[in-house]
Amino acid sequence: YVVVKFTFWQGDSNDVSSKKASAVFKFPSPDASTWEVFEATNDRRIMERNILRWALCIPESCGDGDIETSLVSTITPIASKFGIHINASVDSQFTYSSRAFTASEETAFHIFMAVTFIMVSMVVTATVRQLKNGNNMPENDHFSWLGEMSIVSNWRKLVKCESQEFPSISGMKSLSMFMIIFGHRWMVASFSPIFNQEENELMVGDLLYTFVKNGALVVNTFLVITGFLTFYKIVKDIGNDKSINVFRYIYHRWIRITPLYAYVMAFAVVVYPRLSTGGPLGRSVIWDSRCSSSTAWWTQLLYINNYIHVTEQCLIPSWYLATDMQLYVVCAICGYVMWAHKTTGLVLLYTLTVSSIIVPGIVVFQKNYNGVYLFYFDDFRTLFAMPEFVETYMYAHNRASPYIIGMLAGYFYYQIKSTKHNLSKFLIWAIFITAILVHLVTWLGAWVFYLPERPYYLIEHVSYAIFHRIGWSLAICVYIICDKLAYLGPLKQTISARIFRPLSTLSYAALLIHTPIQLLLAGLQRSPPYYNTVLLVWMSCGDIIFSYLAALLLHLFIEAPLARLKDLRMQHLFGIIMSSNKKLPNSKRSSE
């Protein structure tokens, strides 16, 4: 399969783009020439209208040059009669053909299938043993550890609704994951030709449509929650006179998220190229397995791929996992400094907070970037190659403020809890309602940047770059703390509901697997679909259900069994480290 790109224009000019481009696209009057619709425009909402893409099924022996020459020689005589000039070129990113795999690719596939078979066999064996013996395992059973891999035990742990200190967090994580799946569904829809492209383009400037266009802010919710919970645990350990081992914290985090990440990443690299996508769109919309090269995969496992080899992301969320891990390391180091000397730790925490807030504004000011990255239909194919997207969206130092604010909120909540300082219910409700308003203003604030006729004001973009993540992060922190300090009926009945607790546990697996599923389904399309908001919501509901079912399988067969084994062996692995890293004597600790 190939897709031929036809570019056509009228007149003596050899390129329509050489004409004076209009700043804002406007529909021509009814009696105007049809060619006015195809005139070049600098309006970023509008994709080029003088381009036609045509899918062809041809013998694999035909080269791109043969196809282009044949089509041009056939079409040019007909088009010239009407004063139309046409140029034809084969769009390589759509080209699809079956191919033989190299020996290394075959080896990688067999290794992946062997690992999958071993994991499934162990889980099934453990499940059968538990169903047969129940809790009456024989004494001196050398395979007792196998019981931790049982589907039955891991399912019970998943659905068991134990009391949580912050019940609202499960709901926020689950609902945020739903919104991320919806946003990626909208993004994947933009990868392929759309029947009503013009209708969707002109919706970009609508106020309510900003909820979709600026939906990437939802990612900050996970950064806030991780920063809050991690630093709250650290300050609790410090309060209980427990030592802070930075290496142990980092290792726990790495070993917690890497096995499942590596498995899904291997699936994308090894299995995806073997899936028949059924049409020419497959190679365009299915995420390229660029991390299969020797220069990229290691950056994913070391979580530095948001700075190194940024164009070679194995999965769409790969950049986020790198950012999260880097900020987790910063959090652990800050906690260690606070354990060793509280005053120095607080100074470091406040310094990190101020720095994380002003750095995005400095980057926007220096590069004349937008206050938040503006997503347009024509950008999605080349996002990771665009400097503005990489610098403002992927770099950890530009995404740090939600995480650091979450850390600060975790520390303040611990102080409130320790001093048993009670806030009035009226004050809590006032803060809660204010947080909702700030949340909405922050989300919709990017609307003015999407207005096509509005000029660029640097001060506006710098201000929004500084404050939009602050507003979002503070609102999330308020929801968490207010729900804990007082009974808030709406919160208890929605995001604190028990149904979200198992869904929250599956959110990580859903984050990894939902985009491969969406991209695969998009690659099966044979004709341009019709999209609107209602249809996108309907399709997103299917994505959510299917993604969480796949996440459940990944959890029961990969994530949970490996996590249980890790917990069993952790004390042996860290025995020497823990014995050599005892608490400092009180005389060496700060009197504070």
Tab-separated table of N, CA and C in Angstrom, residues 27-123:
chain	number	residue	atom	x	y	z
A	27	PHE	N	-14.025	32.095	5.018
A	27	PHE	CA	-14.720	31.542	3.872
A	27	PHE	C	-14.937	32.625	2.822
A	28	PRO	N	-14.674	32.322	1.553
A	28	PRO	CA	-14.929	33.314	0.500
A	28	PRO	C	-16.424	33.516	0.298
A	29	SER	N	-16.770	34.586	-0.339
A	29	SER	CA	-18.181	34.873	-0.619
A	29	SER	C	-18.727	33.847	-1.605
A	30	PRO	N	-20.047	33.668	-1.643
A	30	PRO	CA	-20.634	32.644	-2.520
A	30	PRO	C	-20.300	32.821	-3.997
A	31	ASP	N	-20.111	34.063	-4.442
A	31	ASP	CA	-19.831	34.286	-5.856
A	31	ASP	C	-18.337	34.349	-6.163
A	32	ALA	N	-17.488	34.046	-5.178
A	32	ALA	CA	-16.042	34.083	-5.394
A	32	ALA	C	-15.579	32.793	-6.061
A	33	SER	N	-14.360	32.816	-6.553
A	33	SER	CA	-13.779	31.645	-7.186
A	33	SER	C	-13.523	30.554	-6.152
A	34	THR	N	-13.725	29.305	-6.572
A	34	THR	CA	-13.460	28.178	-5.681
A	34	THR	C	-12.005	28.137	-5.241
A	35	TRP	N	-11.114	28.668	-6.065
A	35	TRP	CA	-9.689	28.616	-5.752
A	35	TRP	C	-9.334	29.427	-4.519
A	36	GLU	N	-10.196	30.352	-4.135
A	36	GLU	CA	-9.906	31.138	-2.935
A	36	GLU	C	-9.911	30.276	-1.672
A	37	VAL	N	-10.641	29.166	-1.718
A	37	VAL	CA	-10.655	28.253	-0.572
A	37	VAL	C	-9.286	27.598	-0.388
A	38	PHE	N	-8.559	27.431	-1.508
A	38	PHE	CA	-7.288	26.710	-1.466
A	38	PHE	C	-6.083	27.624	-1.297
A	39	GLU	N	-6.322	28.921	-1.157
A	39	GLU	CA	-5.197	29.830	-0.998
A	39	GLU	C	-4.459	29.558	0.315
A	40	ALA	N	-3.154	29.815	0.297
A	40	ALA	CA	-2.332	29.574	1.484
A	40	ALA	C	-2.751	30.491	2.621
A	41	THR	N	-2.636	29.983	3.851
A	41	THR	CA	-2.986	30.766	5.030
A	41	THR	C	-2.013	30.444	6.158
A	42	ASN	N	-1.761	31.415	6.996
A	42	ASN	CA	-0.924	31.211	8.179
A	42	ASN	C	-1.750	30.819	9.398
A	43	ASP	N	-3.044	30.635	9.218
A	43	ASP	CA	-3.930	30.215	10.297
A	43	ASP	C	-3.585	28.776	10.677
A	44	ARG	N	-3.055	28.582	11.898
A	44	ARG	CA	-2.582	27.256	12.296
A	44	ARG	C	-3.715	26.252	12.486
A	45	ARG	N	-4.935	26.727	12.559
A	45	ARG	CA	-6.056	25.801	12.674
A	45	ARG	C	-6.254	25.004	11.396
A	46	ILE	N	-5.871	25.592	10.265
A	46	ILE	CA	-6.240	25.072	8.957
A	46	ILE	C	-5.105	24.249	8.369
A	47	MET	N	-5.419	23.022	7.995
A	47	MET	CA	-4.461	22.204	7.262
A	47	MET	C	-4.473	22.616	5.793
A	48	GLU	N	-3.408	22.294	5.086
A	48	GLU	CA	-3.314	22.682	3.676
A	48	GLU	C	-4.477	22.086	2.888
A	49	ARG	N	-5.160	22.938	2.122
A	49	ARG	CA	-6.353	22.493	1.408
A	49	ARG	C	-6.072	22.170	-0.059
A	50	ASN	N	-4.875	22.466	-0.530
A	50	ASN	CA	-4.549	22.164	-1.923
A	50	ASN	C	-3.811	20.831	-2.040
A	51	ILE	N	-4.064	19.942	-1.086
A	51	ILE	CA	-3.413	18.632	-1.071
A	51	ILE	C	-4.473	17.537	-1.056
A	52	LEU	N	-4.283	16.549	-1.909
A	52	LEU	CA	-5.166	15.389	-1.981
A	52	LEU	C	-4.317	14.136	-1.806
A	53	ARG	N	-4.726	13.254	-0.912
A	53	ARG	CA	-4.005	12.002	-0.688
A	53	ARG	C	-4.850	10.840	-1.207
A	54	TRP	N	-4.199	9.985	-1.977
A	54	TRP	CA	-4.902	8.902	-2.659
A	54	TRP	C	-4.182	7.590	-2.350
A	55	ALA	N	-4.905	6.631	-1.789
A	55	ALA	CA	-4.317	5.343	-1.429
A	55	ALA	C	-4.365	4.395	-2.620
A	56	LEU	N	-3.245	3.702	-2.850
A	56	LEU	CA	-3.149	2.762	-3.961
A	56	LEU	C	-2.577	1.438	-3.472
A	57	CYS	N	-3.026	0.356	-4.075
A	57	CYS	CA	-2.454	-0.961	-3.827
A	57	CYS	C	-1.707	-1.366	-5.086
A	58	ILE	N	-0.390	-1.522	-4.984
A	58	ILE	CA	0.454	-1.743	-6.158
A	58	ILE	C	1.408	-2.899	-5.900
A	59	PRO	N	2.019	-3.455	-6.956
A	59	PRO	CA	3.055	-4.481	-6.753
A	59	PRO	C	4.236	-3.911	-5.967
A	60	GLU	N	4.800	-4.715	-5.094
A	60	GLU	CA	5.884	-4.240	-4.243
A	60	GLU	C	7.128	-3.899	-5.042
A	61	SER	N	7.243	-4.438	-6.259
A	61	SER	CA	8.422	-4.167	-7.081
A	61	SER	C	8.446	-2.745	-7.621
A	62	CYS	N	7.312	-2.051	-7.592
A	62	CYS	CA	7.258	-0.679	-8.105
A	62	CYS	C	7.905	0.271	-7.105
A	63	GLY	N	8.822	1.095	-7.595
A	63	GLY	CA	9.462	2.073	-6.741
A	63	GLY	C	8.661	3.357	-6.661
A	64	ASP	N	9.028	4.219	-5.707
A	64	ASP	CA	8.318	5.488	-5.549
A	64	ASP	C	8.428	6.337	-6.804
A	65	GLY	N	9.610	6.360	-7.412
A	65	GLY	CA	9.797	7.160	-8.623
A	65	GLY	C	8.932	6.674	-9.767
A	66	ASP	N	8.784	5.357	-9.898
A	66	ASP	CA	7.936	4.804	-10.960
A	66	ASP	C	6.491	5.235	-10.773
A	67	ILE	N	6.027	5.200	-9.543
A	67	ILE	CA	4.637	5.582	-9.261
A	67	ILE	C	4.415	7.054	-9.574
A	68	GLU	N	5.314	7.900	-9.117
A	68	GLU	CA	5.163	9.341	-9.327
A	68	GLU	C	5.188	9.685	-10.811
A	69	THR	N	6.128	9.113	-11.557
A	69	THR	CA	6.239	9.403	-12.995
A	69	THR	C	4.998	8.954	-13.742
A	70	SER	N	4.515	7.761	-13.407
A	70	SER	CA	3.341	7.228	-14.097
A	70	SER	C	2.104	8.083	-13.845
A	71	LEU	N	1.896	8.490	-12.605
A	71	LEU	CA	0.710	9.278	-12.277
A	71	LEU	C	0.772	10.669	-12.890
A	72	VAL	N	1.932	11.313	-12.814
A	72	VAL	CA	2.055	12.670	-13.358
A	72	VAL	C	1.841	12.665	-14.863
A	73	SER	N	2.421	11.680	-15.545
A	73	SER	CA	2.266	11.622	-17.001
A	73	SER	C	0.829	11.355	-17.415
A	74	THR	N	0.070	10.701	-16.553
A	74	THR	CA	-1.327	10.405	-16.868
A	74	THR	C	-2.246	11.580	-16.547
A	75	ILE	N	-2.009	12.244	-15.423
A	75	ILE	CA	-2.930	13.272	-14.943
A	75	ILE	C	-2.628	14.641	-15.536
A	76	THR	N	-1.365	14.948	-15.800
A	76	THR	CA	-0.991	16.296	-16.240
A	76	THR	C	-1.716	16.738	-17.508
A	77	PRO	N	-1.804	15.902	-18.556
A	77	PRO	CA	-2.518	16.366	-19.764
A	77	PRO	C	-3.975	16.742	-19.502
A	78	ILE	N	-4.621	15.999	-18.617
A	78	ILE	CA	-6.023	16.300	-18.313
A	78	ILE	C	-6.130	17.578	-17.502
A	79	ALA	N	-5.275	17.737	-16.494
A	79	ALA	CA	-5.341	18.910	-15.627
A	79	ALA	C	-4.975	20.186	-16.363
A	80	SER	N	-4.025	20.080	-17.311
A	80	SER	CA	-3.582	21.287	-18.010
A	80	SER	C	-4.686	21.911	-18.850
A	81	LYS	N	-5.662	21.117	-19.265
A	81	LYS	CA	-6.780	21.665	-20.035
A	81	LYS	C	-7.590	22.665	-19.218
A	82	PHE	N	-7.546	22.528	-17.899
A	82	PHE	CA	-8.302	23.418	-17.014
A	82	PHE	C	-7.392	24.416	-16.295
A	83	GLY	N	-6.131	24.510	-16.732
A	83	GLY	CA	-5.205	25.455	-16.118
A	83	GLY	C	-4.757	25.053	-14.731
A	84	ILE	N	-4.743	23.757	-14.466
A	84	ILE	CA	-4.362	23.260	-13.140
A	84	ILE	C	-2.997	22.585	-13.235
A	85	HIS	N	-2.141	22.863	-12.284
A	85	HIS	CA	-0.835	22.222	-12.193
A	85	HIS	C	-0.859	21.236	-11.027
A	86	ILE	N	-0.324	20.043	-11.265
A	86	ILE	CA	-0.357	18.990	-10.245
A	86	ILE	C	1.035	18.394	-10.083
A	87	ASN	N	1.419	18.211	-8.834
A	87	ASN	CA	2.662	17.519	-8.504
A	87	ASN	C	2.315	16.300	-7.654
A	88	ALA	N	2.900	15.151	-7.957
A	88	ALA	CA	2.613	13.909	-7.235
A	88	ALA	C	3.874	13.412	-6.541
A	89	SER	N	3.710	12.977	-5.288
A	89	SER	CA	4.828	12.410	-4.530
A	89	SER	C	4.289	11.342	-3.595
A	90	VAL	N	5.080	10.310	-3.375
A	90	VAL	CA	4.684	9.220	-2.486
A	90	VAL	C	5.047	9.596	-1.056
A	91	ASP	N	4.056	9.552	-0.169
A	91	ASP	CA	4.269	9.874	1.243
A	91	ASP	C	4.792	8.625	1.941
A	92	SER	N	6.078	8.625	2.264
A	92	SER	CA	6.721	7.405	2.763
A	92	SER	C	6.167	6.941	4.106
A	93	GLN	N	5.642	7.859	4.932
A	93	GLN	CA	5.181	7.449	6.255
A	93	GLN	C	3.919	6.595	6.187
A	94	PHE	N	3.235	6.598	5.017
A	94	PHE	CA	2.050	5.759	4.860
A	94	PHE	C	2.369	4.427	4.180
A	95	THR	N	3.551	4.286	3.620
A	95	THR	CA	3.872	3.096	2.844
A	95	THR	C	3.871	1.856	3.735
A	96	TYR	N	3.190	0.825	3.267
A	96	TYR	CA	3.080	-0.409	4.051
A	96	TYR	C	3.228	-1.605	3.129
A	97	SER	N	4.041	-2.557	3.536
A	97	SER	CA	4.173	-3.812	2.801
A	97	SER	C	4.678	-4.876	3.763
A	98	SER	N	4.337	-6.111	3.472
A	98	SER	CA	4.856	-7.204	4.295
A	98	SER	C	6.350	-7.349	4.023
A	99	ARG	N	7.102	-7.741	5.040
A	99	ARG	CA	8.547	-7.846	4.884
A	99	ARG	C	9.073	-8.991	5.741
A	100	ALA	N	10.240	-9.457	5.378
A	100	ALA	CA	10.891	-10.497	6.171
A	100	ALA	C	11.616	-9.853	7.342
A	101	PHE	N	11.617	-10.528	8.468
A	101	PHE	CA	12.254	-9.994	9.662
A	101	PHE	C	13.687	-10.510	9.753
A	102	THR	N	14.548	-9.680	10.318
A	102	THR	CA	15.949	-10.055	10.472
A	102	THR	C	16.091	-11.107	11.573
A	103	ALA	N	17.287	-11.687	11.645
A	103	ALA	CA	17.536	-12.721	12.654
A	103	ALA	C	17.415	-12.162	14.065
A	104	SER	N	17.898	-10.939	14.287
A	104	SER	CA	17.802	-10.333	15.623
A	104	SER	C	16.354	-10.047	15.992
A	105	GLU	N	15.543	-9.642	15.017
A	105	GLU	CA	14.127	-9.390	15.288
A	105	GLU	C	13.390	-10.688	15.603
A	106	GLU	N	13.734	-11.748	14.901
A	106	GLU	CA	13.132	-13.046	15.193
A	106	GLU	C	13.525	-13.525	16.588
A	107	THR	N	14.782	-13.323	16.954
A	107	THR	CA	15.242	-13.722	18.288
A	107	THR	C	14.512	-12.945	19.375
A	108	ALA	N	14.369	-11.631	19.163
A	108	ALA	CA	13.666	-10.800	20.143
A	108	ALA	C	12.216	-11.248	20.297
A	109	PHE	N	11.579	-11.595	19.194
A	109	PHE	CA	10.187	-12.051	19.251
A	109	PHE	C	10.074	-13.354	20.037
A	110	HIS	N	10.984	-14.281	19.793
A	110	HIS	CA	10.936	-15.566	20.497
A	110	HIS	C	11.214	-15.389	21.987
A	111	ILE	N	12.125	-14.493	22.338
A	111	ILE	CA	12.394	-14.220	23.754
A	111	ILE	C	11.161	-13.631	24.426
A	112	PHE	N	10.502	-12.684	23.747
A	112	PHE	CA	9.298	-12.071	24.315
A	112	PHE	C	8.216	-13.119	24.534
A	113	MET	N	8.000	-13.977	23.546
A	113	MET	CA	6.978	-15.009	23.684
A	113	MET	C	7.354	-16.003	24.779
A	114	ALA	N	8.645	-16.301	24.936
A	114	ALA	CA	9.074	-17.225	25.989
A	114	ALA	C	8.831	-16.629	27.369
A	115	VAL	N	9.154	-15.352	27.540
A	115	VAL	CA	8.911	-14.683	28.820
A	115	VAL	C	7.418	-14.672	29.130
A	116	THR	N	6.608	-14.364	28.118
A	116	THR	CA	5.155	-14.356	28.311
A	116	THR	C	4.652	-15.740	28.718
A	117	PHE	N	5.146	-16.769	28.041
A	117	PHE	CA	4.728	-18.138	28.355
A	117	PHE	C	5.127	-18.517	29.780
A	118	ILE	N	6.340	-18.157	30.192
A	118	ILE	CA	6.808	-18.490	31.543
A	118	ILE	C	5.951	-17.799	32.600
A	119	MET	N	5.675	-16.507	32.405
A	119	MET	CA	4.876	-15.775	33.383
A	119	MET	C	3.465	-16.346	33.477
A	120	VAL	N	2.847	-16.608	32.335
A	120	VAL	CA	1.488	-17.156	32.339
A	120	VAL	C	1.479	-18.533	32.995
A	121	SER	N	2.473	-19.351	32.698
A	121	SER	CA	2.537	-20.700	33.279
A	121	SER	C	2.685	-20.637	34.794
A	122	MET	N	3.542	-19.747	35.282
A	122	MET	CA	3.742	-19.631	36.723
A	122	MET	C	2.480	-19.140	37.416
A	123	VAL	N	1.800	-18.175	36.811
A	123	VAL	CA	0.579	-17.648	37.419
A	123	VAL	C	-0.516	-18.708	37.432
